[in-house]
Coordinates of C-alpha atoms in Angstrom, one line a residue:
M1 CA -20.7 4.8 63.4
N2 CA -22.1 7.9 61.6
P3 CA -21.6 7.1 57.9
L4 CA -20.6 10.8 57.4
E5 CA -17.6 10.3 59.6
I6 CA -15.6 7.5 57.8
P7 CA -12.0 7.5 59.1
G8 CA -9.3 8.2 56.6
P9 CA -7.6 4.8 57.0
R10 CA -10.9 3.1 56.3
L11 CA -11.4 5.2 53.1
R12 CA -7.9 4.2 51.9
R13 CA -8.6 0.5 52.5
M14 CA -11.9 0.9 50.6
G15 CA -10.1 2.6 47.8
E16 CA -8.0 -0.5 47.2
T17 CA -11.1 -2.3 45.9
R18 CA -10.4 -5.5 47.8
P19 CA -13.2 -6.9 49.9
L20 CA -12.9 -6.0 53.5
P21 CA -14.2 -7.5 56.8
G22 CA -17.5 -5.8 57.7
E23 CA -17.7 -3.9 54.4
V24 CA -20.9 -5.5 53.2
A25 CA -22.7 -4.7 56.4
A26 CA -21.5 -1.1 56.4
L27 CA -22.6 -0.6 52.8
E28 CA -26.0 -2.0 53.6
D29 CA -26.3 0.4 56.6
W30 CA -25.4 3.4 54.4
L31 CA -27.9 2.2 51.7
H32 CA -30.7 1.7 54.2
S33 CA -30.1 5.2 55.6
R34 CA -30.4 6.6 52.0
R35 CA -33.6 4.7 51.3
L36 CA -35.2 6.1 54.5
V37 CA -34.3 9.6 53.4
L38 CA -35.8 9.0 50.0
L39 CA -39.0 7.6 51.4
K40 CA -39.3 10.6 53.8
T41 CA -38.7 12.9 50.8
L42 CA -41.5 11.2 48.9
L43 CA -43.9 11.5 51.9
T44 CA -43.0 15.2 52.4
R45 CA -43.6 16.0 48.8
A46 CA -46.9 14.1 48.8
E47 CA -48.0 16.1 51.9
R48 CA -47.1 19.4 50.2
V49 CA -49.0 18.9 46.9
P50 CA -52.8 18.7 46.7
L51 CA -53.4 15.0 46.1
P52 CA -56.9 13.7 45.3
D53 CA -58.6 12.4 48.4
P54 CA -58.5 8.7 47.3
A55 CA -54.7 9.0 46.6
A56 CA -54.1 10.6 49.9
R57 CA -56.0 7.9 51.8
A58 CA -54.1 5.2 49.9
L59 CA -50.8 6.8 50.7
R60 CA -51.6 6.8 54.4
A61 CA -52.6 3.1 54.3
H62 CA -49.5 2.1 52.3
W63 CA -47.2 4.1 54.7
T64 CA -48.8 2.4 57.7
L65 CA -48.2 -1.0 56.1
L66 CA -44.5 -0.2 55.7
E67 CA -44.3 0.8 59.3
D68 CA -46.1 -2.3 60.4
A69 CA -43.8 -4.5 58.4
E70 CA -40.7 -2.8 59.8
Q71 CA -42.0 -3.4 63.4
L72 CA -42.9 -7.0 62.7
D73 CA -39.5 -8.1 61.2
P74 CA -37.0 -5.2 60.9
A75 CA -34.3 -7.2 59.2
A76 CA -36.6 -8.7 56.5
A77 CA -38.3 -5.3 55.8
R78 CA -34.9 -3.6 55.6
R79 CA -33.6 -6.2 53.1
A80 CA -36.7 -5.8 50.9
L81 CA -36.5 -2.1 51.0
G82 CA -32.8 -2.4 50.1
S83 CA -33.5 -4.2 46.8
P84 CA -32.4 -2.6 43.6
A85 CA -36.0 -2.6 42.3
A86 CA -37.1 -0.6 45.4
G87 CA -34.4 1.9 44.8
N88 CA -35.2 2.5 41.2
W89 CA -38.9 2.6 42.0
L90 CA -38.2 5.5 44.5
A91 CA -36.1 7.3 41.9
H92 CA -39.0 6.9 39.4
A93 CA -41.5 8.2 41.9
L94 CA -39.4 11.2 42.9
A95 CA -38.7 12.1 39.3
A96 CA -42.5 12.2 38.4
P97 CA -43.8 15.7 37.7
S98 CA -46.4 17.2 39.9
G99 CA -50.1 16.6 39.1
E100 CA -51.7 13.5 37.8
D101 CA -48.4 11.8 37.1
F102 CA -47.2 12.2 40.7
A103 CA -50.6 11.0 42.0
A104 CA -50.4 7.9 39.9
V105 CA -46.9 7.2 41.1
V106 CA -47.9 7.7 44.8
A107 CA -50.7 5.1 44.3
D108 CA -47.9 2.7 43.1
L109 CA -46.3 2.9 46.6
G110 CA -48.7 0.1 47.5
A111 CA -46.8 -2.3 45.3
L112 CA -43.6 -1.5 47.2
A113 CA -45.4 -1.7 50.5
A114 CA -46.8 -5.1 49.6
A115 CA -43.4 -6.5 48.6
V116 CA -41.9 -5.3 52.0
A117 CA -44.9 -6.6 53.9
L118 CA -44.7 -10.0 52.2
A119 CA -41.0 -10.3 53.1
A120 CA -41.7 -9.3 56.7
G121 CA -44.6 -11.8 57.2
A122 CA -47.2 -9.2 57.7
D123 CA -50.9 -9.8 56.9
F124 CA -52.6 -7.2 54.7
R125 CA -55.2 -6.6 51.9
L126 CA -54.6 -4.0 49.2
D127 CA -56.4 -2.9 46.0
L128 CA -53.7 -1.8 43.6
P129 CA -53.6 -0.3 40.1
V130 CA -52.6 -2.5 37.2
V131 CA -50.3 -0.9 34.6
A132 CA -50.0 -2.3 31.0
G133 CA -51.6 -5.6 32.0
R134 CA -49.3 -6.3 35.0
L135 CA -49.0 -5.6 38.7
T136 CA -45.3 -5.6 39.5
L137 CA -44.1 -6.2 43.1
P138 CA -40.6 -4.8 43.2
G139 CA -38.0 -7.6 43.6
L140 CA -40.6 -10.4 43.5
G141 CA -42.2 -10.7 40.1
A142 CA -45.4 -9.6 38.3
Y143 CA -49.1 -10.6 38.4
L144 CA -50.6 -10.6 34.9
C145 CA -54.1 -9.1 34.9
A146 CA -56.4 -7.6 32.2
A147 CA -58.5 -5.6 34.8
P148 CA -57.5 -2.0 35.8
R149 CA -57.0 -3.0 39.4
A150 CA -56.2 -6.1 41.4
R151 CA -56.4 -7.1 45.0
V152 CA -53.4 -8.5 46.8
A153 CA -54.1 -10.2 50.2
A154 CA -51.7 -12.0 52.5
H155 CA -52.8 -14.1 55.5
G156 CA -50.3 -16.3 57.3
G157 CA -48.5 -18.4 54.7
T158 CA -50.9 -17.7 51.8
V159 CA -50.9 -14.9 49.3
T160 CA -54.0 -14.3 47.1
F161 CA -54.3 -12.3 43.9
A162 CA -57.6 -11.4 42.4
P163 CA -58.4 -9.2 39.4
Q164 CA -61.1 -6.6 39.9
G165 CA -64.4 -8.5 39.5
G166 CA -62.6 -11.8 38.8
A167 CA -61.7 -15.1 40.5
P168 CA -58.8 -15.2 42.9
S169 CA -55.7 -17.4 42.8
S170 CA -53.6 -18.3 45.8
L171 CA -49.9 -19.0 46.3
A172 CA -47.7 -20.1 49.2
R173 CA -46.0 -17.0 50.6
G174 CA -42.7 -18.8 51.0
A175 CA -42.7 -20.1 47.5
L176 CA -43.4 -16.6 46.2
L177 CA -40.6 -15.1 48.2
R178 CA -38.1 -17.9 47.1
H179 CA -39.2 -17.4 43.4
E180 CA -40.3 -21.1 43.3
V181 CA -43.8 -20.5 41.8
P182 CA -44.2 -22.3 38.4
P183 CA -44.7 -19.6 35.7
A184 CA -47.8 -21.3 34.2
G185 CA -50.4 -19.2 36.1
P186 CA -50.9 -15.4 36.3
W187 CA -48.0 -14.9 38.7
R188 CA -44.7 -14.5 36.8
P189 CA -41.8 -15.2 39.3
L190 CA -38.3 -14.0 38.7
N191 CA -35.6 -16.6 37.8
R192 CA -33.3 -17.5 40.7
L193 CA -29.6 -17.5 40.0
P194 CA -27.8 -20.3 41.9
G195 CA -25.0 -19.8 44.4
G196 CA -26.0 -16.4 45.8
C197 CA -29.0 -14.2 46.5
A198 CA -29.4 -12.9 43.0
V199 CA -32.4 -13.2 40.6
L200 CA -32.7 -12.5 36.9
D201 CA -35.2 -9.7 36.7
D202 CA -36.9 -9.0 33.3
R203 CA -40.2 -8.1 34.9
D204 CA -39.7 -4.7 36.4
P205 CA -40.7 -1.8 34.2
H206 CA -38.2 0.6 35.7
L207 CA -34.9 -1.3 36.4
A208 CA -33.6 -1.0 32.9
R209 CA -34.2 2.7 32.8
E210 CA -32.8 5.6 34.8
E211 CA -35.4 8.4 35.2
G212 CA -34.3 11.7 33.7
R213 CA -31.1 10.3 32.1
A214 CA -30.4 9.1 28.6
G215 CA -28.0 6.5 29.9
L216 CA -26.4 4.2 27.3
A217 CA -27.9 5.1 23.9
G218 CA -30.1 2.3 22.8
L219 CA -30.1 0.5 26.2
L220 CA -33.5 -1.4 26.4
P221 CA -35.0 -4.1 28.5
A222 CA -34.7 -7.6 27.1
A223 CA -37.4 -10.1 28.1
V224 CA -36.2 -13.6 28.9
T225 CA -39.1 -15.5 27.3
A226 CA -37.8 -19.0 26.5
P227 CA -36.7 -21.5 29.1
G228 CA -33.5 -22.0 27.2
E229 CA -32.6 -18.3 27.6
A230 CA -33.0 -18.4 31.3
R231 CA -30.9 -21.5 31.4
E232 CA -28.1 -19.8 29.4
W233 CA -28.1 -16.9 31.9
R234 CA -28.0 -19.4 34.9
E235 CA -25.1 -21.4 33.4
L236 CA -23.0 -18.3 32.6
W237 CA -23.6 -17.0 36.2
T238 CA -22.7 -20.3 37.7
R239 CA -19.5 -20.7 35.6
A240 CA -18.5 -17.1 36.3
L241 CA -18.8 -17.6 40.0
A242 CA -16.8 -20.8 39.8
L243 CA -14.1 -19.0 37.9
L244 CA -14.0 -16.3 40.5
R245 CA -13.8 -18.8 43.3
E246 CA -10.9 -20.4 41.6
A247 CA -9.0 -17.2 41.0
D248 CA -10.1 -15.0 43.9
P249 CA -12.3 -16.5 46.6
E250 CA -12.7 -13.2 48.4
R251 CA -14.0 -11.5 45.3
A252 CA -16.3 -14.4 44.5
A253 CA -17.8 -14.1 48.0
E254 CA -18.3 -10.4 47.6
V255 CA -20.1 -10.8 44.3
A256 CA -22.3 -13.5 45.7
A257 CA -23.2 -11.4 48.7
L258 CA -23.8 -8.1 47.0
V259 CA -25.3 -8.8 43.6
R260 CA -29.1 -9.1 44.1
T261 CA -30.3 -8.6 40.6
V262 CA -29.1 -9.3 37.0
V263 CA -31.1 -7.3 34.5
P264 CA -31.0 -8.5 30.9
V265 CA -30.8 -5.6 28.4
R266 CA -30.3 -5.0 24.7
W267 CA -27.9 -2.5 23.2
K268 CA -27.9 -1.7 19.5
P269 CA -27.9 -4.6 17.0
D270 CA -25.7 -7.3 18.4
G271 CA -23.9 -4.9 20.7
R272 CA -22.6 -5.7 24.2
A273 CA -22.7 -3.4 27.2
S274 CA -23.2 -3.4 31.0
A275 CA -24.2 -0.7 33.4
T276 CA -25.1 0.2 37.0
R277 CA -27.8 2.6 38.0
L278 CA -27.1 5.1 40.7
A279 CA -30.6 4.5 42.2
A280 CA -30.3 0.7 42.1
P281 CA -27.0 -0.5 43.5
W282 CA -26.5 -4.3 43.6
A283 CA -28.3 -4.6 40.2
V284 CA -26.1 -5.5 37.2
L285 CA -27.6 -4.5 33.9
T286 CA -25.9 -6.4 31.0
T287 CA -26.3 -7.8 27.6
L288 CA -25.7 -11.6 27.5
P289 CA -21.9 -12.1 28.0
E290 CA -20.2 -14.4 25.5
S291 CA -18.1 -16.4 28.0
P292 CA -17.7 -17.0 31.8
Q293 CA -14.6 -14.8 31.7
E294 CA -16.7 -11.9 30.3
M295 CA -19.5 -12.5 32.8
A296 CA -17.0 -12.5 35.7
E297 CA -15.5 -9.2 34.4
V298 CA -19.0 -7.7 34.2
L299 CA -19.9 -8.8 37.7
V300 CA -16.7 -7.4 39.3
H301 CA -16.9 -4.2 37.2
E302 CA -20.5 -3.4 38.2
V303 CA -20.1 -4.4 41.8
Q304 CA -17.4 -1.7 42.2
H305 CA -19.8 0.8 40.7
S306 CA -22.5 -0.2 43.1
K307 CA -20.1 0.0 46.1
L308 CA -19.0 3.5 45.1
A309 CA -22.6 4.6 44.4
V310 CA -23.5 3.6 48.0
L311 CA -20.3 5.2 49.4
G312 CA -21.2 8.4 47.5
G313 CA -24.4 8.7 49.5
A314 CA -22.3 8.8 52.7
V315 CA -19.3 11.0 51.8
R316 CA -18.3 13.5 49.2
L317 CA -15.2 12.6 47.3
D318 CA -14.8 15.5 44.9
H319 CA -15.8 19.1 44.2
E320 CA -16.9 18.4 40.7
S321 CA -17.0 21.4 38.3
A322 CA -19.3 21.4 35.3
G323 CA -16.5 22.9 33.2
S324 CA -13.9 20.3 34.0
V325 CA -13.8 17.1 32.0
Y326 CA -11.1 14.6 31.4
R327 CA -10.0 12.0 28.8
V328 CA -9.6 8.5 30.1
G329 CA -8.4 5.3 28.4
W330 CA -11.6 3.4 28.6
R331 CA -14.0 6.0 27.0
S332 CA -13.9 8.0 23.9
D333 CA -16.0 10.9 25.4
P334 CA -14.6 13.3 28.0
R335 CA -15.7 12.5 31.5
P336 CA -16.5 14.6 34.6
L337 CA -14.3 14.0 37.6
G338 CA -16.9 11.9 39.5
A339 CA -17.1 9.5 36.5
V340 CA -13.3 9.3 36.4
V341 CA -13.3 8.3 40.1
Q342 CA -16.0 5.7 39.3
G343 CA -14.2 4.3 36.3
T344 CA -10.8 4.2 37.9
Y345 CA -12.1 2.3 40.9
A346 CA -13.8 -0.3 38.6
H347 CA -10.8 -0.7 36.3
L348 CA -8.4 -1.1 39.2
A349 CA -10.5 -4.0 40.3
L350 CA -10.4 -5.4 36.8
A351 CA -6.6 -5.1 36.7
D352 CA -6.5 -7.1 39.9
L353 CA -9.0 -9.7 38.6
W354 CA -7.2 -10.4 35.3
G355 CA -3.8 -10.7 37.1
R356 CA -5.4 -13.4 39.3
L357 CA -7.0 -15.1 36.3
A358 CA -3.6 -15.2 34.7
D359 CA -2.1 -17.0 37.8
R360 CA -4.7 -19.8 37.8
A361 CA -2.9 -23.2 37.7
A362 CA -5.5 -24.6 35.4
A363 CA -5.3 -21.9 32.8
P364 CA -3.7 -22.9 29.4
P365 CA -0.6 -20.9 28.4
A366 CA -2.5 -18.9 25.7
E367 CA -5.2 -18.0 28.2
R368 CA -2.7 -16.9 30.8
A369 CA -0.9 -14.7 28.2
A370 CA -4.2 -13.1 27.2
A371 CA -5.1 -12.4 30.8
R372 CA -1.7 -10.8 31.5
R373 CA -2.2 -8.5 28.5
R374 CA -5.7 -7.5 29.8
A375 CA -4.3 -6.9 33.3
A376 CA -1.5 -4.7 31.8
D377 CA -3.9 -2.7 29.7
Y378 CA -6.1 -2.0 32.7
R379 CA -3.1 -1.0 34.8
A380 CA -2.0 1.5 32.2
Q381 CA -5.5 3.0 32.0
V382 CA -5.7 3.3 35.7
D383 CA -2.2 4.8 35.9
H384 CA -3.2 7.6 33.6
A385 CA -6.5 8.2 35.4
L386 CA -4.8 8.3 38.8
F387 CA -2.5 11.0 37.5
L388 CA -5.5 13.0 36.4
L389 CA -7.3 12.6 39.7
M390 CA -4.2 13.4 41.8
G391 CA -3.6 16.6 39.8
S392 CA -7.2 17.7 39.5
G393 CA -7.3 19.9 42.6
Q394 CA -11.0 18.9 43.0
L395 CA -10.7 16.1 45.5
T396 CA -12.0 16.6 49.0
P397 CA -9.9 15.3 51.9
Q398 CA -12.0 12.2 51.9
G399 CA -11.6 11.8 48.2
T400 CA -7.8 12.3 48.6
E401 CA -7.7 9.4 51.1
F402 CA -9.8 7.2 48.8
V403 CA -7.7 7.9 45.8
E404 CA -4.5 7.3 47.8
G405 CA -5.9 3.8 48.5
M406 CA -6.4 3.2 44.8
R407 CA -2.8 4.5 44.1
R408 CA -1.4 2.1 46.7
R409 CA -3.2 -0.9 45.3
H410 CA -2.2 0.1 41.8
A411 CA 1.5 0.2 42.9
R412 CA 1.2 -3.2 44.5
L413 CA -0.1 -4.7 41.2
G414 CA 3.3 -4.1 39.7
S415 CA 2.6 -1.0 37.6
P416 CA 5.5 0.5 35.7
G417 CA 6.8 3.9 36.6
G418 CA 3.9 5.7 34.9
P419 CA 2.7 9.3 35.5
A420 CA 0.7 8.4 38.7
V421 CA 3.7 6.8 40.3
R422 CA 5.9 9.8 39.4
A423 CA 3.2 12.1 40.7
A424 CA 3.1 10.3 44.0
G425 CA 6.8 10.7 44.3
Q426 CA 6.5 14.4 43.6
A427 CA 3.7 14.6 46.2
R428 CA 5.9 13.1 48.8
R429 CA 8.5 15.7 48.0
G430 CA 6.0 18.5 48.4
G431 CA 5.5 19.4 44.7
P432 CA 2.4 20.4 42.8
A433 CA 0.8 17.0 43.0
G434 CA 1.2 17.2 46.7
D435 CA -0.8 20.4 46.7
A436 CA -3.5 18.7 44.8
E437 CA -3.6 15.8 47.2
N438 CA -3.9 18.2 50.1
A439 CA -6.6 20.1 48.2
A440 CA -14.2 14.5 46.4
D441 CA -18.3 13.0 45.5
R442 CA -21.3 13.7 43.6
L443 CA -21.4 10.5 41.6
T444 CA -22.8 10.6 38.1
N445 CA -26.3 9.5 37.6
G446 CA -27.2 6.9 35.0
H447 CA -24.7 4.3 34.0
F448 CA -21.0 4.2 35.0
G449 CA -18.1 3.0 33.0

């Protein structure tokens, strides 16, 4: 199905935030289409600017390797290209100014091509630039190297790294792809997170930053240097997934299937925050949560932002106006309409989540009461936000369908007769809110919340 022709009933079901049969596959299809467009955009730009001859030759070789990998194992190449690290690398490359900066970024395409080729089982040999003492292969890890360039070669089941003018070191391809290489040598693997496909990525230089955006003030990468730190992340991840499986097995399966990367970040002294990058869906940027409940909330929250970021590449949900901003219950600053859609979608899922956490048979009474209060707070915030969305007059027909799905789920969660419920009743009677509904999405860049 053409992703630009999503039927209204399907958009309504997606708006309800609940996991749907076939939804993961559809989201991956839409994301892959977007990645191909971005790659083609990068190639077109490179062809239109005068690149130095060595950079132009390297670009052709790296592009050919991407094509070879796709022909050899389309599914593996597609999955590697769909990684959050690949997406943010592309955003970084396309944001580079013309001239030497863009030529340097184009040379970096070889690292992405190598990561895709390794996943697809292709043989190759590339000489790649080393930046700040490391050669990062997106989604796989980093090779530490003091030389300005390093050679990466793959043949069969062996991968060899060699600094310019130095001795090579070899690794098993399968161990590298499974992040099972001991961190004692020059190759620094990512930490695997159990129970899903996710890794803890503190190696990538771009994932914790959105090019051209300030993002969350003070949001910085946080290196996981000690074994105890990685263990703490793994334990929180494992306990959060177990909590989700107990309270909401469908949501737990969605998180395990979609989250591919957890990126540790720092935010202000002792502050806590989480974020999703538009360019890197399926990556959860977060400070270390204090409890499994908080970790579960972060994962569910950011997965919704990723889903809507991918959907936003397929359909337009609103006609956002630069002069129109709205006050919402979860932020102190006024938000453009696209950010209100994003936040409402995520907080609706959190209202659902906390209601289910409150219903757990094993939860102590005090914990149940606290979870019910959290669910009620989120329902109230969503009710007000739905009222703003339905009365904005800026939703496209697709956006109206999507928001109607959110309204229906909100009503089923037992919301009181707040403004959104009253507006829906007025809409059915043909009042002003009905005009707005009959009246959608450029998602905000940077973080969502």
